[in-house]
PDB file of C-alpha atoms in Angstrom:
ATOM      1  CA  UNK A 139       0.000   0.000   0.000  1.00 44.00           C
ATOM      2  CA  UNK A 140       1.141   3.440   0.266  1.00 44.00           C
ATOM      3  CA  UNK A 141       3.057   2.587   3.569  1.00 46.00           C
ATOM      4  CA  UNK A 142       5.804  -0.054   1.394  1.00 48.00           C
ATOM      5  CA  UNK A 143       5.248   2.478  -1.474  1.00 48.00           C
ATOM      6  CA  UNK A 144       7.363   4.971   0.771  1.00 57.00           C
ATOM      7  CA  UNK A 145       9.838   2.698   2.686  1.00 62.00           C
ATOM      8  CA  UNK A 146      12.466   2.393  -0.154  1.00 64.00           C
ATOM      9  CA  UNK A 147      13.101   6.020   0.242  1.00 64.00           C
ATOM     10  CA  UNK A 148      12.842   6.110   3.975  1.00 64.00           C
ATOM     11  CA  UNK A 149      15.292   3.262   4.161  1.00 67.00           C
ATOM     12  CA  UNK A 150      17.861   4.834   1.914  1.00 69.00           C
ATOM     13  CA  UNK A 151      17.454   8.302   3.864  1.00 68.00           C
ATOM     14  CA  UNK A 152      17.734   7.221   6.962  1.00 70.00           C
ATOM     15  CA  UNK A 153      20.574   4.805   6.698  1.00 75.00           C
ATOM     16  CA  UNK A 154      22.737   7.053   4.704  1.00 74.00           C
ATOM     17  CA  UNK A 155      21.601  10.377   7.050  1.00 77.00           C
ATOM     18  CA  UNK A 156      22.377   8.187  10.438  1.00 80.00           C
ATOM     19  CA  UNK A 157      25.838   6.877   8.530  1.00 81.00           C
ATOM     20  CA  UNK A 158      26.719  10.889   8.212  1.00 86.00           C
ATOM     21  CA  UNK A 159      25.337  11.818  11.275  1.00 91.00           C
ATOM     22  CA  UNK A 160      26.738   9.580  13.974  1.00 92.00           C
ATOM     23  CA  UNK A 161      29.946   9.039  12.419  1.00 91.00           C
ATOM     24  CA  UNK A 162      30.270  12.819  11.403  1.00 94.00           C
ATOM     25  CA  UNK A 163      29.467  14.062  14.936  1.00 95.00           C
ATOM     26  CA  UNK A 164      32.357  11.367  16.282  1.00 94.00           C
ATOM     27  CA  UNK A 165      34.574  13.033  14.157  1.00 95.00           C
ATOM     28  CA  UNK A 166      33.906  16.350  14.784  1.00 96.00           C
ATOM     29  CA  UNK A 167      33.836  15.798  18.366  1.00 96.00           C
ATOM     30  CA  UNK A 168      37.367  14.243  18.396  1.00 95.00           C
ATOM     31  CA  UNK A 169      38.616  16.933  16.193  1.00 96.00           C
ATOM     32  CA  UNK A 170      37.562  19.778  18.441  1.00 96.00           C
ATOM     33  CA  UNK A 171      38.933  17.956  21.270  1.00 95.00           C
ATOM     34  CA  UNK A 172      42.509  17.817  20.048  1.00 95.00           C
ATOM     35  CA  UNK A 173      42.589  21.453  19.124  1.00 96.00           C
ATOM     36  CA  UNK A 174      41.027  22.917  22.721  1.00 95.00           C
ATOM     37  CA  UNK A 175      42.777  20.229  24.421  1.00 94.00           C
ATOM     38  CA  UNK A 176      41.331  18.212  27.352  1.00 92.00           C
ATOM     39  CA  UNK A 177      41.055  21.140  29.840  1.00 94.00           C
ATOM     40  CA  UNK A 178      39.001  23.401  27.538  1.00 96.00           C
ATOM     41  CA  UNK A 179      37.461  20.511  26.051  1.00 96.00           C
ATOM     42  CA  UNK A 180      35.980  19.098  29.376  1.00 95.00           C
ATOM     43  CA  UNK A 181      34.766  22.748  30.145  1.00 95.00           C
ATOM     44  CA  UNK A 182      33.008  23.685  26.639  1.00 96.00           C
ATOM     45  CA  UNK A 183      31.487  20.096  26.100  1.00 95.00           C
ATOM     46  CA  UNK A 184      28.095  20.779  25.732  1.00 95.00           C
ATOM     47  CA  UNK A 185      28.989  23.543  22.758  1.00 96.00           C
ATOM     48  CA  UNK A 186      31.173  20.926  21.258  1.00 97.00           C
ATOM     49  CA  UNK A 187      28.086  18.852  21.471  1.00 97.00           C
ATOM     50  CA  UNK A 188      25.877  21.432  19.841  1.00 97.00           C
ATOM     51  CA  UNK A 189      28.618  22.310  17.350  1.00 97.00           C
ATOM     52  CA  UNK A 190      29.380  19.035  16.042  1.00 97.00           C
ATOM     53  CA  UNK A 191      26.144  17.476  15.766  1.00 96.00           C
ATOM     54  CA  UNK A 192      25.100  20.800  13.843  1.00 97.00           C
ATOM     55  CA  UNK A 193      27.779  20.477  11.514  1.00 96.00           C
ATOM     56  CA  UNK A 194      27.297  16.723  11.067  1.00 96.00           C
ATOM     57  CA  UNK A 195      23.685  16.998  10.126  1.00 94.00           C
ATOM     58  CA  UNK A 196      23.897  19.822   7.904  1.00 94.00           C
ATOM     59  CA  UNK A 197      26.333  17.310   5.660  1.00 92.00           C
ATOM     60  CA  UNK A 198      23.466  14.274   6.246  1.00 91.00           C
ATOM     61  CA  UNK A 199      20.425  16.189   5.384  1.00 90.00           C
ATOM     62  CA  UNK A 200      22.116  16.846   2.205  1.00 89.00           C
ATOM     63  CA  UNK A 201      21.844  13.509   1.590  1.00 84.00           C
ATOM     64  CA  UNK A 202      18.503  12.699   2.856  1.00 84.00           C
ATOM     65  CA  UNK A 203      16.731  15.553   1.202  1.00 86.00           C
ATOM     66  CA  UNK A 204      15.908  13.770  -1.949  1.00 86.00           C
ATOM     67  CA  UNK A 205      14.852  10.908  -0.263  1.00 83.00           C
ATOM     68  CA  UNK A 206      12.455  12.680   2.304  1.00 80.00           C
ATOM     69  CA  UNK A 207      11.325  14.007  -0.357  1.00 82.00           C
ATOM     70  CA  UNK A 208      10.267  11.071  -2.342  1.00 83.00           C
ATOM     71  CA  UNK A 209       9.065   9.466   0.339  1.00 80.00           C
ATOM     72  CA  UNK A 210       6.498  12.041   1.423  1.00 79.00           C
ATOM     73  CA  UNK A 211       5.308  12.122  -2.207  1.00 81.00           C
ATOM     74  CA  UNK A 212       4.991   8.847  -2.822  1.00 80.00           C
ATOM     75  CA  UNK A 213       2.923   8.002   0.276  1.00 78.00           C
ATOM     76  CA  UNK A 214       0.744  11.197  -0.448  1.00 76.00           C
ATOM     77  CA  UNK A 215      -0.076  10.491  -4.335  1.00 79.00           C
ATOM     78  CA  UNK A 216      -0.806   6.730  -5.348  1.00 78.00           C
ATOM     79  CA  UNK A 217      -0.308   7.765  -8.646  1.00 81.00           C
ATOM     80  CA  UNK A 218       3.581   9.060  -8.344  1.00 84.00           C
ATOM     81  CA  UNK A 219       6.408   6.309  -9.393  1.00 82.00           C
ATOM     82  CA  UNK A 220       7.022   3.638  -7.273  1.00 76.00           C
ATOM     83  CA  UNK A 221      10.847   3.160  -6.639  1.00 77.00           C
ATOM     84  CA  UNK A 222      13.843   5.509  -5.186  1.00 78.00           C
ATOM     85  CA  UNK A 223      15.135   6.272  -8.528  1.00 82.00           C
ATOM     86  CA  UNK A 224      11.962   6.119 -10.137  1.00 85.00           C
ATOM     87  CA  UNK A 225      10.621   8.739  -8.244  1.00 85.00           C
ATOM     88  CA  UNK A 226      13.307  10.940  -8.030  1.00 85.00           C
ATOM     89  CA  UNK A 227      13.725  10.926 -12.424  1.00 88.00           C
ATOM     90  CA  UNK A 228      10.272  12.090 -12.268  1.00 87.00           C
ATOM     91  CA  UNK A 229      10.476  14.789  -9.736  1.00 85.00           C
ATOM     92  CA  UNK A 230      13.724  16.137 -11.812  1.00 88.00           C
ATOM     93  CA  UNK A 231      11.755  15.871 -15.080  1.00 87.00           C
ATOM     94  CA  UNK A 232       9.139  18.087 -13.407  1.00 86.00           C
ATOM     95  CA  UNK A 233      10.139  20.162 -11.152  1.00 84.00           C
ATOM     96  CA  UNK A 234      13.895  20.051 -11.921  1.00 84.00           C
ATOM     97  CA  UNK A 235      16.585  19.148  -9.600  1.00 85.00           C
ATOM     98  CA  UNK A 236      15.143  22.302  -7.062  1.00 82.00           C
ATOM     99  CA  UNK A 237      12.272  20.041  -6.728  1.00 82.00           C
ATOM    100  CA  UNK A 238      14.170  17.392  -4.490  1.00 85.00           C
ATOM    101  CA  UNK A 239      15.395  20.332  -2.629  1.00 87.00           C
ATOM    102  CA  UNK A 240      11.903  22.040  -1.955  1.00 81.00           C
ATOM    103  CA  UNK A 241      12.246  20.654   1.752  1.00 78.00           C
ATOM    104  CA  UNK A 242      15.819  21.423   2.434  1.00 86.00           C
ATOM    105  CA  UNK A 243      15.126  24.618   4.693  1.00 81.00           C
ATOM    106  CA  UNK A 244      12.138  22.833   6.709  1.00 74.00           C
ATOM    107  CA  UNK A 245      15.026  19.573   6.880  1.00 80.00           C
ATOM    108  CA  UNK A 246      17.063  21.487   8.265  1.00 87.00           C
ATOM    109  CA  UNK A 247      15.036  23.846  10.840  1.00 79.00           C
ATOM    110  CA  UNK A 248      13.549  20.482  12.106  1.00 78.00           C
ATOM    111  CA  UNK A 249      16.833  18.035  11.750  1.00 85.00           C
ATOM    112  CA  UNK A 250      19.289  20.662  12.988  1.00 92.00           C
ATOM    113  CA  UNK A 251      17.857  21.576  16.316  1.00 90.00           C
ATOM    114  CA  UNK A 252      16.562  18.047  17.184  1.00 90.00           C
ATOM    115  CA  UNK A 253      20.159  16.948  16.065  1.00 94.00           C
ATOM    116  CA  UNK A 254      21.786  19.213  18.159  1.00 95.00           C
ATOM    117  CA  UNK A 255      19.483  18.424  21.516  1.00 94.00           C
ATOM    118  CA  UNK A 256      19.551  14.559  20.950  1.00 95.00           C
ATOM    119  CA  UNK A 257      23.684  14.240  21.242  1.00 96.00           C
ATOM    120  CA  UNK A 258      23.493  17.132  23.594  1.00 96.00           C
ATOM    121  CA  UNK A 259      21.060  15.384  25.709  1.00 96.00           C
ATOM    122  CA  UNK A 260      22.169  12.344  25.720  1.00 96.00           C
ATOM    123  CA  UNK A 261      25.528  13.181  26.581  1.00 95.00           C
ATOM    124  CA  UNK A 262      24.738  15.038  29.193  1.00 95.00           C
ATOM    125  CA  UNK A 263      22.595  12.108  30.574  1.00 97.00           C
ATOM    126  CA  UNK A 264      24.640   9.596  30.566  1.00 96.00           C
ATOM    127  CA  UNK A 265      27.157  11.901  32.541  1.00 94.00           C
ATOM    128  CA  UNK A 266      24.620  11.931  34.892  1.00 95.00           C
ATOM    129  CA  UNK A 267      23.426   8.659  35.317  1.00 96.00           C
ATOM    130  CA  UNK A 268      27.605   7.447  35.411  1.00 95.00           C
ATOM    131  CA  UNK A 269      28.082  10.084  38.103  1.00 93.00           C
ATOM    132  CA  UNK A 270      24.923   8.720  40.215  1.00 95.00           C
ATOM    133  CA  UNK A 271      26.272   5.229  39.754  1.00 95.00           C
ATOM    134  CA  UNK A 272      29.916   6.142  41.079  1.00 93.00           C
ATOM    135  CA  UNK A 273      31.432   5.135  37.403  1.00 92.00           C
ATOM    136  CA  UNK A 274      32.745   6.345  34.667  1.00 90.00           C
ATOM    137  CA  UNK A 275      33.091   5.184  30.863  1.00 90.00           C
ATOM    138  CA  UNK A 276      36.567   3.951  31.577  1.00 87.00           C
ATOM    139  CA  UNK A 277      35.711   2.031  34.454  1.00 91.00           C
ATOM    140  CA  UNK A 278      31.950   0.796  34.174  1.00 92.00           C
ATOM    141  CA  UNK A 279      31.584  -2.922  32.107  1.00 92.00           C
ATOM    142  CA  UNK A 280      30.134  -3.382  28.727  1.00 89.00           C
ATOM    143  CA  UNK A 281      26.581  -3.999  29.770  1.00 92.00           C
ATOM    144  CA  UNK A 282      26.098  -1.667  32.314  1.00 95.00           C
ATOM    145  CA  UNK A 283      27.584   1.206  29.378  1.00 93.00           C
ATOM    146  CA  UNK A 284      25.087  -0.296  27.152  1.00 93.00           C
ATOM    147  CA  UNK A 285      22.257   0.091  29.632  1.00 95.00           C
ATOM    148  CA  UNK A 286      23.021   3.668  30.257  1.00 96.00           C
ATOM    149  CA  UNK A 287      23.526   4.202  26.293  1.00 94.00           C
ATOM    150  CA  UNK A 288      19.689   3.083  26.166  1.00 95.00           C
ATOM    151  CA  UNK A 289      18.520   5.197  29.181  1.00 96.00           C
ATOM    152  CA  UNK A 290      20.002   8.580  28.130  1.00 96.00           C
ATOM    153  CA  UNK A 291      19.082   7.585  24.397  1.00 95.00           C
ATOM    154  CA  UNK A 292      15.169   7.439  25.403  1.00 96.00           C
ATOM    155  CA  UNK A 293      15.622  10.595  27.542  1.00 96.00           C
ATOM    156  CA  UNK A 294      17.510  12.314  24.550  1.00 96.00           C
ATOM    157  CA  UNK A 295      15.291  11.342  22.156  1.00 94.00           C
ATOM    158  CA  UNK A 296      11.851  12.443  23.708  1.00 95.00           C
ATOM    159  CA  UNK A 297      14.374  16.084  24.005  1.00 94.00           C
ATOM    160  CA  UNK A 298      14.597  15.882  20.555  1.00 92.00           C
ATOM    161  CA  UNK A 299      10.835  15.167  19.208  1.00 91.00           C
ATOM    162  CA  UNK A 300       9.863  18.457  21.606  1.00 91.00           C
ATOM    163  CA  UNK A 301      12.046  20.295  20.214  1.00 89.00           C
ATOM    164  CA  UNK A 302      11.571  19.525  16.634  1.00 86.00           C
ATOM    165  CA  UNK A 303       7.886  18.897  16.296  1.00 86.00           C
ATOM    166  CA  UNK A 304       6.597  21.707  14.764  1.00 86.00           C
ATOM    167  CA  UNK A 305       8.998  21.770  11.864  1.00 81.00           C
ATOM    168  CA  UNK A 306       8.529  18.118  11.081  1.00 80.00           C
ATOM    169  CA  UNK A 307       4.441  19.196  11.030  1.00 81.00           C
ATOM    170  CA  UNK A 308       5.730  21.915   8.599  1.00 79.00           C
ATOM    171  CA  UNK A 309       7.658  19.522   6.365  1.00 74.00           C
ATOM    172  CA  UNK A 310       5.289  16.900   6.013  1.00 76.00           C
ATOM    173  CA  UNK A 311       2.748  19.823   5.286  1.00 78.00           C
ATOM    174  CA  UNK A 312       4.866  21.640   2.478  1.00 74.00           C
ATOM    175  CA  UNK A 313       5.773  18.002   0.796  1.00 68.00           C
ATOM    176  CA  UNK A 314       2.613  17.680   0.112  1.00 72.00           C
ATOM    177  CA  UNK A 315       1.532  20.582  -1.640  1.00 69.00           C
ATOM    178  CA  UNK A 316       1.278  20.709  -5.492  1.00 66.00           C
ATOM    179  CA  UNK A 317       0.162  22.346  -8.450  1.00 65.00           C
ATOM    180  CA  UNK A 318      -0.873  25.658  -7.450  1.00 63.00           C
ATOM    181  CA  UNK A 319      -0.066  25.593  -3.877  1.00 67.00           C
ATOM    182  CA  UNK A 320       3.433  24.981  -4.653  1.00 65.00           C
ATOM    183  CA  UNK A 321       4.161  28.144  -5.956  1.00 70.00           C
ATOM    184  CA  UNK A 322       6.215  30.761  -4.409  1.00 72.00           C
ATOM    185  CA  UNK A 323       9.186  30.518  -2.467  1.00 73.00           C
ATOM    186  CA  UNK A 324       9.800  27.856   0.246  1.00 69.00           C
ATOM    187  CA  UNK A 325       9.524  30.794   2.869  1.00 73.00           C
ATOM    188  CA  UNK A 326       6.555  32.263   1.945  1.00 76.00           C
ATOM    189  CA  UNK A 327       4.794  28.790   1.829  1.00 76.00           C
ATOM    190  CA  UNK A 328       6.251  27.594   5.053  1.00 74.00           C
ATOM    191  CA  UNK A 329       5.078  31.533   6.459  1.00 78.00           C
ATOM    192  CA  UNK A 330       1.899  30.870   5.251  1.00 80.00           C
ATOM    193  CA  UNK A 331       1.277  26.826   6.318  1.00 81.00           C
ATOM    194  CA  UNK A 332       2.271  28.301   9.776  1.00 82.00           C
ATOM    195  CA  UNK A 333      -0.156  30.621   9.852  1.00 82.00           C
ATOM    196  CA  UNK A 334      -3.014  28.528   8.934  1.00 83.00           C
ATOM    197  CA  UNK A 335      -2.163  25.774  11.318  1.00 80.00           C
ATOM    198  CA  UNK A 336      -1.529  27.984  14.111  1.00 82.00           C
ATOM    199  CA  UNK A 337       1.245  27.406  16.701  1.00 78.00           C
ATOM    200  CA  UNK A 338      -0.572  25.347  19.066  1.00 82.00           C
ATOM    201  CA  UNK A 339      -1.440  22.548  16.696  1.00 81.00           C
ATOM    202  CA  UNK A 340       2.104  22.563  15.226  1.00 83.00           C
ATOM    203  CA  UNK A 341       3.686  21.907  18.555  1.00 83.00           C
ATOM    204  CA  UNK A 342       1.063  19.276  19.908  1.00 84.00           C
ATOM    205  CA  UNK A 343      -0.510  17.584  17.059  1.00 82.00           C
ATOM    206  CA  UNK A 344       0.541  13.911  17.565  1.00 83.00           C
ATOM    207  CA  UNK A 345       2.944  14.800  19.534  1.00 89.00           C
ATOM    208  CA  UNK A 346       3.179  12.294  22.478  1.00 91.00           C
ATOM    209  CA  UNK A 347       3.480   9.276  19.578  1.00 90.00           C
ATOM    210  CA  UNK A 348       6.046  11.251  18.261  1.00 89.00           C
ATOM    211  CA  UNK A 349       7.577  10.764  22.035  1.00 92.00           C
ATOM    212  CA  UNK A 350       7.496   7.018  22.433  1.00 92.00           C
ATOM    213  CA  UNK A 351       8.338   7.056  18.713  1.00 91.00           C
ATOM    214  CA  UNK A 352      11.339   8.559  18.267  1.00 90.00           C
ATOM    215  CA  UNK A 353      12.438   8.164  21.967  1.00 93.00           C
ATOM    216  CA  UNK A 354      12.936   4.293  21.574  1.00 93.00           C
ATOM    217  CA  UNK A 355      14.642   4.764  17.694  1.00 89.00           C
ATOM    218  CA  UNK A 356      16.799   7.176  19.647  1.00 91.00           C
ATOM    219  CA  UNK A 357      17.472   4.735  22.701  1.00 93.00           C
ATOM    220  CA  UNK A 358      17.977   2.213  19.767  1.00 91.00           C
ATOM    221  CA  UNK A 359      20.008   4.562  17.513  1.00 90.00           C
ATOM    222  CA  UNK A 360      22.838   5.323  20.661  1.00 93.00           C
ATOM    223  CA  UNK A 361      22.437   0.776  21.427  1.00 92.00           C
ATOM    224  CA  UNK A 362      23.453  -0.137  18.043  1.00 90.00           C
ATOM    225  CA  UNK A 363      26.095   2.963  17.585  1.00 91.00           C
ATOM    226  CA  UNK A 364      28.064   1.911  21.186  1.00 89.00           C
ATOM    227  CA  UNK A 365      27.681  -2.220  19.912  1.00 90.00           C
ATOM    228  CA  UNK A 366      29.455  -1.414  16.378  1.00 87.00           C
ATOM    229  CA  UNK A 367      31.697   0.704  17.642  1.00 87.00           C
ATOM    230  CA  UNK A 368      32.681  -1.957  20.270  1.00 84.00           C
ATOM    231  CA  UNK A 369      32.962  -5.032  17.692  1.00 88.00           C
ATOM    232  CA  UNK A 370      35.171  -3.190  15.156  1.00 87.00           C
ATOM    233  CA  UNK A 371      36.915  -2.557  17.981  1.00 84.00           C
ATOM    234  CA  UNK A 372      36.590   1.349  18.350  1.00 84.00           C
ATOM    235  CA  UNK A 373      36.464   3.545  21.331  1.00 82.00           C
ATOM    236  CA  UNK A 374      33.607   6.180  21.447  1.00 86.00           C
ATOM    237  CA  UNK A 375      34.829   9.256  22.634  1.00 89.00           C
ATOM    238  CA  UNK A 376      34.508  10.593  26.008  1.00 88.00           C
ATOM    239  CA  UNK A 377      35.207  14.067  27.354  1.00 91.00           C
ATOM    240  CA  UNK A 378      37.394  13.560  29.923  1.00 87.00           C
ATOM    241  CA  UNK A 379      37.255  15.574  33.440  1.00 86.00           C
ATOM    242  CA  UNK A 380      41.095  16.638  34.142  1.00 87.00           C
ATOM    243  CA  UNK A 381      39.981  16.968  37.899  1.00 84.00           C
ATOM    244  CA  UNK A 382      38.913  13.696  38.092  1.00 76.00           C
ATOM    245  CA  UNK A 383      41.014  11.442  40.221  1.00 69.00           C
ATOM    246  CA  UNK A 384      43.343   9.302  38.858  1.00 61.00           C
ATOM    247  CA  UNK A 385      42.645   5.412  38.139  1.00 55.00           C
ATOM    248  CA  UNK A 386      44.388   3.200  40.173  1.00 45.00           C
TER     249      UNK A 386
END
């Protein structure tokens, strides 16, 4: 049905956007590291956080635009081309290459900021919940690193659906307009969707699925990241308190 008819596209987008995203925040987060150094590092954390999960999605949603974009369309029009490349041969044909790029600003005022308060969340959570538990990443076991991975993950990703709600609203809205109320500029239709929705329905409109939703992909998301990262045999970065007494 229309549901299969759009998970091509969503399986594409999402598994090259997450490839982008939680590898690219990784590496930004290392690299700012090594220039601050630990000290300034372990103070400026959570705007390493915000910065490098910023800059990583920014790079993923460039990829996942087109995708979103033929997802959305294919699940709102029975009639549009079944198929990733399909669909995206007729959008270009139509609309031009702009076309697959209609939702890039609405992508990225909904990806950006839940990006940013997911990592920033989470790692701030798990800090937490190792600092309640007397451990730290160096010295708590596999499983109980895993567990808090999850925890933080959920709490991070219920952050991250609040915070992003009303732009996902938007997006799904603007994807599927067509014909004549797809003119004008992606601003003035996003202005004007805005409007007639008002704010209170953007921001609480399905919004507790959304919740459970996205909290346990998150919780999932941060399970599966740690577990890779652990059989390749890869260390996921930690900020590291200088204070902190030494291990023995």
């Amino acid at each position: 049905g229309a549901l299969a008819s759009g998970l091509g596209a969503t399986a594409a987008g999402y598994f090259v956007q997450g490839w982008f995203k939680f590898g690219g925040v990784e590496f930004f987060k290392v690299n700012f590291a090594k220039q601050l150094g630990e000290r300034r590092a372990w103070d400026n954390r959570t705007s390493i956080y915000l910065a490098s999960s910023a800059m990583a999605e920014f790079i993923a949603d460039l990829f996942l635009c087109p995708l979103e974009a033929i997802r959305i369309k294919s699940v709102a029009d029975p009639a549009f081309p079944k198929g990733v490349a399909g669909g995206i041969s007729h959008v270009v044909s139509t609309q031009g290459v702009a076309g697959l790029y209609a939702g890039l600003g609405p992508i990225l005022f909904k990806q950006v900021p839940y990006t940013m308060a997911k990592f920033a969340v989470q790692g701030k959570a798990a800090e937490a919940i190792y600092a309640s538990m007397g451990l730290t990443p160096e010295t708590a076991s596999k499983s109980t690193s895993l567990s808090i991975s999850l925890g933080s993950g959920v709490i991070a990703g219920v952050a991250a659906a609040i915070v992003s709600h009303p732009a996902d609203t938007l997006l799904s809205m603007i994807n599927k307009q067509s014909g004549a109320e797809a003119t004008g500029s992606t601003t003035s239709r996003l202005i004007g969707l805005a409007r007639a929705a008002g704010f209170k329905k953007l921001c609480t409109v399905g919004l507790l699925p959304r919740c459970v939703m996205i909290g346990t992909l998150t919780a999932g998301q941060f399970g599966i990241f740690d577990t890779v990262m652990g059989a390749l045999g890869a260390e996921k970065f930690h900020f590291h308190n200088p204070d902190a007494p030494a291990k023995h």
